[in-house]
JSON list of C-alpha atoms in Angstrom, two decimals:
[
{"chain": "C", "resi": 1, "resn": "MET", "atom": "CA", "xyz": [-0.03, 0.11, 0.23]},
{"chain": "C", "resi": 2, "resn": "THR", "atom": "CA", "xyz": [1.00, 3.34, -0.88]},
{"chain": "C", "resi": 3, "resn": "SER", "atom": "CA", "xyz": [0.97, 6.53, 1.28]},
{"chain": "C", "resi": 4, "resn": "PRO", "atom": "CA", "xyz": [0.06, 9.50, 0.54]},
{"chain": "C", "resi": 5, "resn": "HIS", "atom": "CA", "xyz": [3.57, 10.77, 0.40]},
{"chain": "C", "resi": 6, "resn": "ASP", "atom": "CA", "xyz": [5.24, 8.23, -2.36]},
{"chain": "C", "resi": 7, "resn": "ARG", "atom": "CA", "xyz": [4.16, 11.27, -5.33]},
{"chain": "C", "resi": 8, "resn": "ALA", "atom": "CA", "xyz": [6.35, 13.47, -3.27]},
{"chain": "C", "resi": 9, "resn": "VAL", "atom": "CA", "xyz": [9.06, 10.58, -3.01]},
{"chain": "C", "resi": 10, "resn": "LEU", "atom": "CA", "xyz": [8.75, 10.06, -6.82]},
{"chain": "C", "resi": 11, "resn": "ALA", "atom": "CA", "xyz": [9.06, 13.48, -7.72]},
{"chain": "C", "resi": 12, "resn": "ARG", "atom": "CA", "xyz": [12.86, 13.61, -5.93]},
{"chain": "C", "resi": 13, "resn": "VAL", "atom": "CA", "xyz": [13.94, 11.18, -8.13]},
{"chain": "C", "resi": 14, "resn": "ALA", "atom": "CA", "xyz": [16.06, 12.62, -11.26]},
{"chain": "C", "resi": 15, "resn": "TRP", "atom": "CA", "xyz": [14.70, 10.21, -14.19]},
{"chain": "C", "resi": 16, "resn": "LEU", "atom": "CA", "xyz": [11.23, 11.05, -12.54]},
{"chain": "C", "resi": 17, "resn": "ALA", "atom": "CA", "xyz": [11.28, 14.22, -11.84]},
{"chain": "C", "resi": 18, "resn": "PRO", "atom": "CA", "xyz": [10.02, 15.88, -15.10]},
{"chain": "C", "resi": 19, "resn": "LEU", "atom": "CA", "xyz": [6.86, 13.69, -14.84]},
{"chain": "C", "resi": 20, "resn": "GLY", "atom": "CA", "xyz": [3.68, 15.91, -14.49]},
{"chain": "C", "resi": 21, "resn": "ALA", "atom": "CA", "xyz": [1.75, 15.55, -11.12]},
{"chain": "C", "resi": 22, "resn": "ALA", "atom": "CA", "xyz": [-0.36, 13.27, -12.91]},
{"chain": "C", "resi": 23, "resn": "ALA", "atom": "CA", "xyz": [1.81, 10.84, -14.44]},
{"chain": "C", "resi": 24, "resn": "LEU", "atom": "CA", "xyz": [3.28, 10.44, -10.81]},
{"chain": "C", "resi": 25, "resn": "ALA", "atom": "CA", "xyz": [0.30, 10.23, -9.05]},
{"chain": "C", "resi": 26, "resn": "GLU", "atom": "CA", "xyz": [-0.72, 6.83, -11.53]},
{"chain": "C", "resi": 27, "resn": "ILE", "atom": "CA", "xyz": [3.31, 5.62, -10.91]},
{"chain": "C", "resi": 28, "resn": "ALA", "atom": "CA", "xyz": [2.48, 5.75, -7.11]},
{"chain": "C", "resi": 29, "resn": "ALA", "atom": "CA", "xyz": [-0.63, 4.63, -7.08]},
{"chain": "C", "resi": 30, "resn": "ALA", "atom": "CA", "xyz": [0.35, 1.17, -8.53]},
{"chain": "C", "resi": 31, "resn": "SER", "atom": "CA", "xyz": [3.21, 1.38, -6.61]},
{"chain": "C", "resi": 32, "resn": "ARG", "atom": "CA", "xyz": [3.47, -0.46, -3.14]},
{"chain": "C", "resi": 33, "resn": "ARG", "atom": "CA", "xyz": [6.13, 0.49, -0.24]},
{"chain": "C", "resi": 34, "resn": "LEU", "atom": "CA", "xyz": [8.27, -2.81, 0.96]},
{"chain": "C", "resi": 35, "resn": "THR", "atom": "CA", "xyz": [9.79, -2.39, 4.19]},
{"chain": "C", "resi": 36, "resn": "LEU", "atom": "CA", "xyz": [12.79, -4.86, 4.80]},
{"chain": "C", "resi": 37, "resn": "ALA", "atom": "CA", "xyz": [14.63, -5.90, 8.05]},
{"chain": "C", "resi": 38, "resn": "ARG", "atom": "CA", "xyz": [18.43, -5.58, 7.93]},
{"chain": "C", "resi": 39, "resn": "GLY", "atom": "CA", "xyz": [19.56, -8.85, 6.30]},
{"chain": "C", "resi": 40, "resn": "ALA", "atom": "CA", "xyz": [16.12, -9.41, 4.46]},
{"chain": "C", "resi": 41, "resn": "SER", "atom": "CA", "xyz": [16.49, -9.46, 0.30]},
{"chain": "C", "resi": 42, "resn": "LEU", "atom": "CA", "xyz": [14.76, -7.07, -2.58]},
{"chain": "C", "resi": 43, "resn": "TRP", "atom": "CA", "xyz": [15.67, -9.07, -4.95]},
{"chain": "C", "resi": 44, "resn": "ARG", "atom": "CA", "xyz": [17.74, -12.51, -5.62]},
{"chain": "C", "resi": 45, "resn": "ARG", "atom": "CA", "xyz": [20.36, -12.29, -8.93]},
{"chain": "C", "resi": 46, "resn": "GLY", "atom": "CA", "xyz": [18.25, -14.48, -11.53]},
{"chain": "C", "resi": 47, "resn": "ASP", "atom": "CA", "xyz": [14.90, -13.20, -10.12]},
{"chain": "C", "resi": 48, "resn": "ARG", "atom": "CA", "xyz": [12.89, -11.50, -12.73]},
{"chain": "C", "resi": 49, "resn": "ALA", "atom": "CA", "xyz": [11.80, -9.04, -10.99]},
{"chain": "C", "resi": 50, "resn": "ASP", "atom": "CA", "xyz": [10.13, -6.28, -13.65]},
{"chain": "C", "resi": 51, "resn": "ALA", "atom": "CA", "xyz": [9.24, -3.98, -11.52]},
{"chain": "C", "resi": 52, "resn": "VAL", "atom": "CA", "xyz": [11.95, -0.94, -10.42]},
{"chain": "C", "resi": 53, "resn": "ALA", "atom": "CA", "xyz": [12.97, 0.23, -7.12]},
{"chain": "C", "resi": 54, "resn": "VAL", "atom": "CA", "xyz": [13.06, 3.78, -5.39]},
{"chain": "C", "resi": 55, "resn": "ILE", "atom": "CA", "xyz": [15.03, 3.66, -1.98]},
{"chain": "C", "resi": 56, "resn": "VAL", "atom": "CA", "xyz": [12.85, 5.58, 0.39]},
{"chain": "C", "resi": 57, "resn": "GLN", "atom": "CA", "xyz": [14.86, 5.29, 3.45]},
{"chain": "C", "resi": 58, "resn": "GLY", "atom": "CA", "xyz": [17.75, 2.91, 4.36]},
{"chain": "C", "resi": 59, "resn": "ARG", "atom": "CA", "xyz": [20.22, 1.78, 2.44]},
{"chain": "C", "resi": 60, "resn": "ILE", "atom": "CA", "xyz": [20.31, -1.35, -0.08]},
{"chain": "C", "resi": 61, "resn": "ASP", "atom": "CA", "xyz": [23.66, -3.20, -1.17]},
{"chain": "C", "resi": 62, "resn": "ILE", "atom": "CA", "xyz": [23.74, -5.00, -4.22]},
{"chain": "C", "resi": 63, "resn": "LEU", "atom": "CA", "xyz": [25.95, -7.97, -3.35]},
{"chain": "C", "resi": 64, "resn": "ARG", "atom": "CA", "xyz": [27.25, -10.81, -5.44]},
{"chain": "C", "resi": 65, "resn": "ASP", "atom": "CA", "xyz": [28.86, -13.83, -4.51]},
{"chain": "C", "resi": 66, "resn": "THR", "atom": "CA", "xyz": [32.86, -14.77, -5.21]},
{"chain": "C", "resi": 67, "resn": "ALA", "atom": "CA", "xyz": [33.95, -18.17, -6.52]},
{"chain": "C", "resi": 68, "resn": "SER", "atom": "CA", "xyz": [35.08, -18.43, -2.49]},
{"chain": "C", "resi": 69, "resn": "GLY", "atom": "CA", "xyz": [31.89, -17.85, -1.21]},
{"chain": "C", "resi": 70, "resn": "LYS", "atom": "CA", "xyz": [33.14, -14.56, -0.11]},
{"chain": "C", "resi": 71, "resn": "ARG", "atom": "CA", "xyz": [30.10, -11.58, -0.13]},
{"chain": "C", "resi": 72, "resn": "MET", "atom": "CA", "xyz": [30.91, -8.94, -2.38]},
{"chain": "C", "resi": 73, "resn": "ILE", "atom": "CA", "xyz": [29.38, -5.02, -2.28]},
{"chain": "C", "resi": 74, "resn": "LEU", "atom": "CA", "xyz": [29.38, -3.63, -5.61]},
{"chain": "C", "resi": 75, "resn": "ARG", "atom": "CA", "xyz": [27.28, -0.59, -4.63]},
{"chain": "C", "resi": 76, "resn": "SER", "atom": "CA", "xyz": [25.09, 0.54, -1.78]},
{"chain": "C", "resi": 77, "resn": "LEU", "atom": "CA", "xyz": [22.00, 2.86, -2.63]},
{"chain": "C", "resi": 78, "resn": "GLY", "atom": "CA", "xyz": [20.56, 5.14, -0.32]},
{"chain": "C", "resi": 79, "resn": "PRO", "atom": "CA", "xyz": [17.40, 7.72, 0.33]},
{"chain": "C", "resi": 80, "resn": "GLY", "atom": "CA", "xyz": [16.39, 8.35, -3.92]},
{"chain": "C", "resi": 81, "resn": "ALA", "atom": "CA", "xyz": [18.35, 5.84, -5.83]},
{"chain": "C", "resi": 82, "resn": "SER", "atom": "CA", "xyz": [16.87, 3.55, -8.24]},
{"chain": "C", "resi": 83, "resn": "ALA", "atom": "CA", "xyz": [17.61, 0.20, -9.19]},
{"chain": "C", "resi": 84, "resn": "GLY", "atom": "CA", "xyz": [16.49, -3.05, -11.05]},
{"chain": "C", "resi": 85, "resn": "PHE", "atom": "CA", "xyz": [15.82, -1.01, -14.23]},
{"chain": "C", "resi": 86, "resn": "SER", "atom": "CA", "xyz": [17.51, -4.38, -16.46]},
{"chain": "C", "resi": 87, "resn": "THR", "atom": "CA", "xyz": [14.39, -6.22, -15.62]},
{"chain": "C", "resi": 88, "resn": "LEU", "atom": "CA", "xyz": [11.94, -3.76, -17.30]},
{"chain": "C", "resi": 89, "resn": "GLY", "atom": "CA", "xyz": [13.81, -5.74, -20.76]},
{"chain": "C", "resi": 90, "resn": "GLY", "atom": "CA", "xyz": [12.64, -8.98, -19.26]},
{"chain": "C", "resi": 91, "resn": "ALA", "atom": "CA", "xyz": [16.64, -9.25, -18.24]},
{"chain": "C", "resi": 92, "resn": "ALA", "atom": "CA", "xyz": [17.07, -11.01, -14.61]},
{"chain": "C", "resi": 93, "resn": "HIS", "atom": "CA", "xyz": [18.95, -9.16, -11.75]},
{"chain": "C", "resi": 94, "resn": "THR", "atom": "CA", "xyz": [22.88, -10.32, -12.05]},
{"chain": "C", "resi": 95, "resn": "ALA", "atom": "CA", "xyz": [23.36, -9.74, -8.16]},
{"chain": "C", "resi": 96, "resn": "ASP", "atom": "CA", "xyz": [20.99, -9.58, -4.84]},
{"chain": "C", "resi": 97, "resn": "LEU", "atom": "CA", "xyz": [19.64, -6.72, -3.22]},
{"chain": "C", "resi": 98, "resn": "VAL", "atom": "CA", "xyz": [19.61, -6.93, 0.16]},
{"chain": "C", "resi": 99, "resn": "ALA", "atom": "CA", "xyz": [18.79, -4.52, 3.10]},
{"chain": "C", "resi": 100, "resn": "ALA", "atom": "CA", "xyz": [22.22, -3.09, 4.72]},
{"chain": "C", "resi": 101, "resn": "GLU", "atom": "CA", "xyz": [19.61, -1.87, 7.56]},
{"chain": "C", "resi": 102, "resn": "ARG", "atom": "CA", "xyz": [15.98, -1.36, 8.13]},
{"chain": "C", "resi": 103, "resn": "SER", "atom": "CA", "xyz": [14.86, -0.17, 4.65]},
{"chain": "C", "resi": 104, "resn": "THR", "atom": "CA", "xyz": [11.63, 1.12, 3.01]},
{"chain": "C", "resi": 105, "resn": "VAL", "atom": "CA", "xyz": [11.27, 0.63, -0.96]},
{"chain": "C", "resi": 106, "resn": "LEU", "atom": "CA", "xyz": [8.81, 1.51, -3.41]},
{"chain": "C", "resi": 107, "resn": "ILE", "atom": "CA", "xyz": [8.25, -1.22, -5.76]},
{"chain": "C", "resi": 108, "resn": "MET", "atom": "CA", "xyz": [6.86, 0.81, -9.62]},
{"chain": "C", "resi": 109, "resn": "PRO", "atom": "CA", "xyz": [5.68, -2.07, -11.13]},
{"chain": "C", "resi": 110, "resn": "GLY", "atom": "CA", "xyz": [7.16, -2.49, -14.87]},
{"chain": "C", "resi": 111, "resn": "HIS", "atom": "CA", "xyz": [4.07, -2.34, -16.83]},
{"chain": "C", "resi": 112, "resn": "VAL", "atom": "CA", "xyz": [3.30, 0.98, -15.37]},
{"chain": "C", "resi": 113, "resn": "LEU", "atom": "CA", "xyz": [6.87, 2.71, -16.28]},
{"chain": "C", "resi": 114, "resn": "ARG", "atom": "CA", "xyz": [6.34, 0.90, -20.03]},
{"chain": "C", "resi": 115, "resn": "GLN", "atom": "CA", "xyz": [3.71, 2.88, -20.18]},
{"chain": "C", "resi": 116, "resn": "ALA", "atom": "CA", "xyz": [4.55, 5.77, -19.10]},
{"chain": "C", "resi": 117, "resn": "ILE", "atom": "CA", "xyz": [7.05, 5.41, -20.80]},
{"chain": "C", "resi": 118, "resn": "SER", "atom": "CA", "xyz": [5.02, 4.99, -24.12]},
{"chain": "C", "resi": 119, "resn": "ARG", "atom": "CA", "xyz": [3.10, 8.50, -23.31]},
{"chain": "C", "resi": 120, "resn": "ASP", "atom": "CA", "xyz": [6.42, 10.18, -22.47]},
{"chain": "C", "resi": 121, "resn": "PRO", "atom": "CA", "xyz": [9.34, 8.87, -24.43]},
{"chain": "C", "resi": 122, "resn": "ALA", "atom": "CA", "xyz": [11.57, 11.30, -22.62]},
{"chain": "C", "resi": 123, "resn": "LEU", "atom": "CA", "xyz": [11.20, 9.02, -19.48]},
{"chain": "C", "resi": 124, "resn": "ALA", "atom": "CA", "xyz": [13.95, 6.39, -21.05]},
{"chain": "C", "resi": 125, "resn": "LEU", "atom": "CA", "xyz": [15.70, 9.01, -22.00]},
{"chain": "C", "resi": 126, "resn": "ARG", "atom": "CA", "xyz": [16.69, 10.33, -18.55]},
{"chain": "C", "resi": 127, "resn": "ALA", "atom": "CA", "xyz": [16.83, 6.78, -17.10]},
{"chain": "C", "resi": 128, "resn": "LEU", "atom": "CA", "xyz": [19.29, 5.98, -19.78]},
{"chain": "C", "resi": 129, "resn": "VAL", "atom": "CA", "xyz": [21.45, 8.97, -18.32]},
{"chain": "C", "resi": 130, "resn": "GLU", "atom": "CA", "xyz": [21.14, 7.62, -15.31]},
{"chain": "C", "resi": 131, "resn": "LEU", "atom": "CA", "xyz": [22.12, 4.42, -16.06]},
{"chain": "C", "resi": 132, "resn": "GLY", "atom": "CA", "xyz": [25.15, 6.06, -17.96]},
{"chain": "C", "resi": 133, "resn": "GLU", "atom": "CA", "xyz": [25.87, 7.86, -14.62]},
{"chain": "C", "resi": 134, "resn": "THR", "atom": "CA", "xyz": [25.61, 4.81, -12.75]},
{"chain": "C", "resi": 135, "resn": "ILE", "atom": "CA", "xyz": [28.02, 3.01, -15.74]},
{"chain": "C", "resi": 136, "resn": "GLY", "atom": "CA", "xyz": [30.47, 5.93, -15.43]},
{"chain": "C", "resi": 137, "resn": "ARG", "atom": "CA", "xyz": [30.95, 5.32, -11.49]},
{"chain": "C", "resi": 138, "resn": "LEU", "atom": "CA", "xyz": [31.57, 2.31, -12.02]},
{"chain": "C", "resi": 139, "resn": "THR", "atom": "CA", "xyz": [34.57, 2.63, -14.76]},
{"chain": "C", "resi": 140, "resn": "ASP", "atom": "CA", "xyz": [35.84, 4.88, -12.60]},
{"chain": "C", "resi": 141, "resn": "GLU", "atom": "CA", "xyz": [35.77, 2.10, -9.71]},
{"chain": "C", "resi": 142, "resn": "MET", "atom": "CA", "xyz": [37.22, 0.20, -12.04]},
{"chain": "C", "resi": 143, "resn": "GLU", "atom": "CA", "xyz": [39.81, 2.10, -13.11]},
{"chain": "C", "resi": 144, "resn": "ASP", "atom": "CA", "xyz": [40.90, 2.75, -8.95]},
{"chain": "C", "resi": 145, "resn": "LEU", "atom": "CA", "xyz": [40.89, -0.77, -8.68]},
{"chain": "C", "resi": 146, "resn": "ARG", "atom": "CA", "xyz": [43.16, -1.79, -11.54]},
{"chain": "C", "resi": 147, "resn": "PHE", "atom": "CA", "xyz": [45.79, 1.36, -10.76]},
{"chain": "C", "resi": 148, "resn": "HIS", "atom": "CA", "xyz": [45.96, 2.08, -7.32]},
{"chain": "C", "resi": 149, "resn": "ASP", "atom": "CA", "xyz": [47.23, 0.76, -4.67]},
{"chain": "C", "resi": 150, "resn": "LEU", "atom": "CA", "xyz": [45.19, -0.43, -1.21]},
{"chain": "C", "resi": 151, "resn": "ASP", "atom": "CA", "xyz": [45.65, 2.77, 0.40]},
{"chain": "C", "resi": 152, "resn": "GLU", "atom": "CA", "xyz": [44.82, 5.41, -2.67]},
{"chain": "C", "resi": 153, "resn": "ARG", "atom": "CA", "xyz": [41.59, 2.63, -2.81]},
{"chain": "C", "resi": 154, "resn": "LEU", "atom": "CA", "xyz": [40.92, 3.46, 0.93]},
{"chain": "C", "resi": 155, "resn": "ALA", "atom": "CA", "xyz": [41.64, 6.99, 0.34]},
{"chain": "C", "resi": 156, "resn": "THR", "atom": "CA", "xyz": [39.26, 7.27, -2.77]},
{"chain": "C", "resi": 157, "resn": "LEU", "atom": "CA", "xyz": [36.12, 4.96, -0.59]},
{"chain": "C", "resi": 158, "resn": "LEU", "atom": "CA", "xyz": [36.64, 7.89, 2.15]},
{"chain": "C", "resi": 159, "resn": "ARG", "atom": "CA", "xyz": [36.40, 10.57, -0.09]},
{"chain": "C", "resi": 160, "resn": "ARG", "atom": "CA", "xyz": [32.81, 9.09, -1.79]},
{"chain": "C", "resi": 161, "resn": "ARG", "atom": "CA", "xyz": [31.20, 8.21, 0.99]},
{"chain": "C", "resi": 162, "resn": "ALA", "atom": "CA", "xyz": [31.87, 11.75, 2.46]},
{"chain": "C", "resi": 163, "resn": "ARG", "atom": "CA", "xyz": [30.02, 13.24, -0.68]},
{"chain": "C", "resi": 164, "resn": "GLY", "atom": "CA", "xyz": [27.76, 10.48, -0.40]},
{"chain": "C", "resi": 165, "resn": "PHE", "atom": "CA", "xyz": [28.78, 8.38, -2.75]},
{"chain": "C", "resi": 166, "resn": "ALA", "atom": "CA", "xyz": [29.12, 4.52, -2.28]}
]
């Protein structure tokens, strides 16, 4: 069940913000809030959720298990961040999404987002910009891993966290 504040939450999401009030209200009405306890899974690798989640509060970690059985945090998402774009096209999740702390997410159904995109194709372009920015951050992180020693990587991580990026 959505709260009266869900439209306001969606209006603060960069790729959704330019939608009109009616479109945001439609998406909010079709969405559902989900509260996750620390350690609870939002989605597992291989799930085909056909939905995009917006983190309302808390933190969701994107995790992969290594060949040796260890868990690796690929990214942490905080309030206002979106996850699950790939499932809109039928792809499965490539990682586990797990609550790092008690978290609330707003789950937007894929069919509702595809309808919104058909009415406003610029929405897809804004989502692509969001994905492009994520790819850019991941590319920077890959460069750090390949070309910097542990001390430099730790200093970079601390600077990113201080700026609110993880």
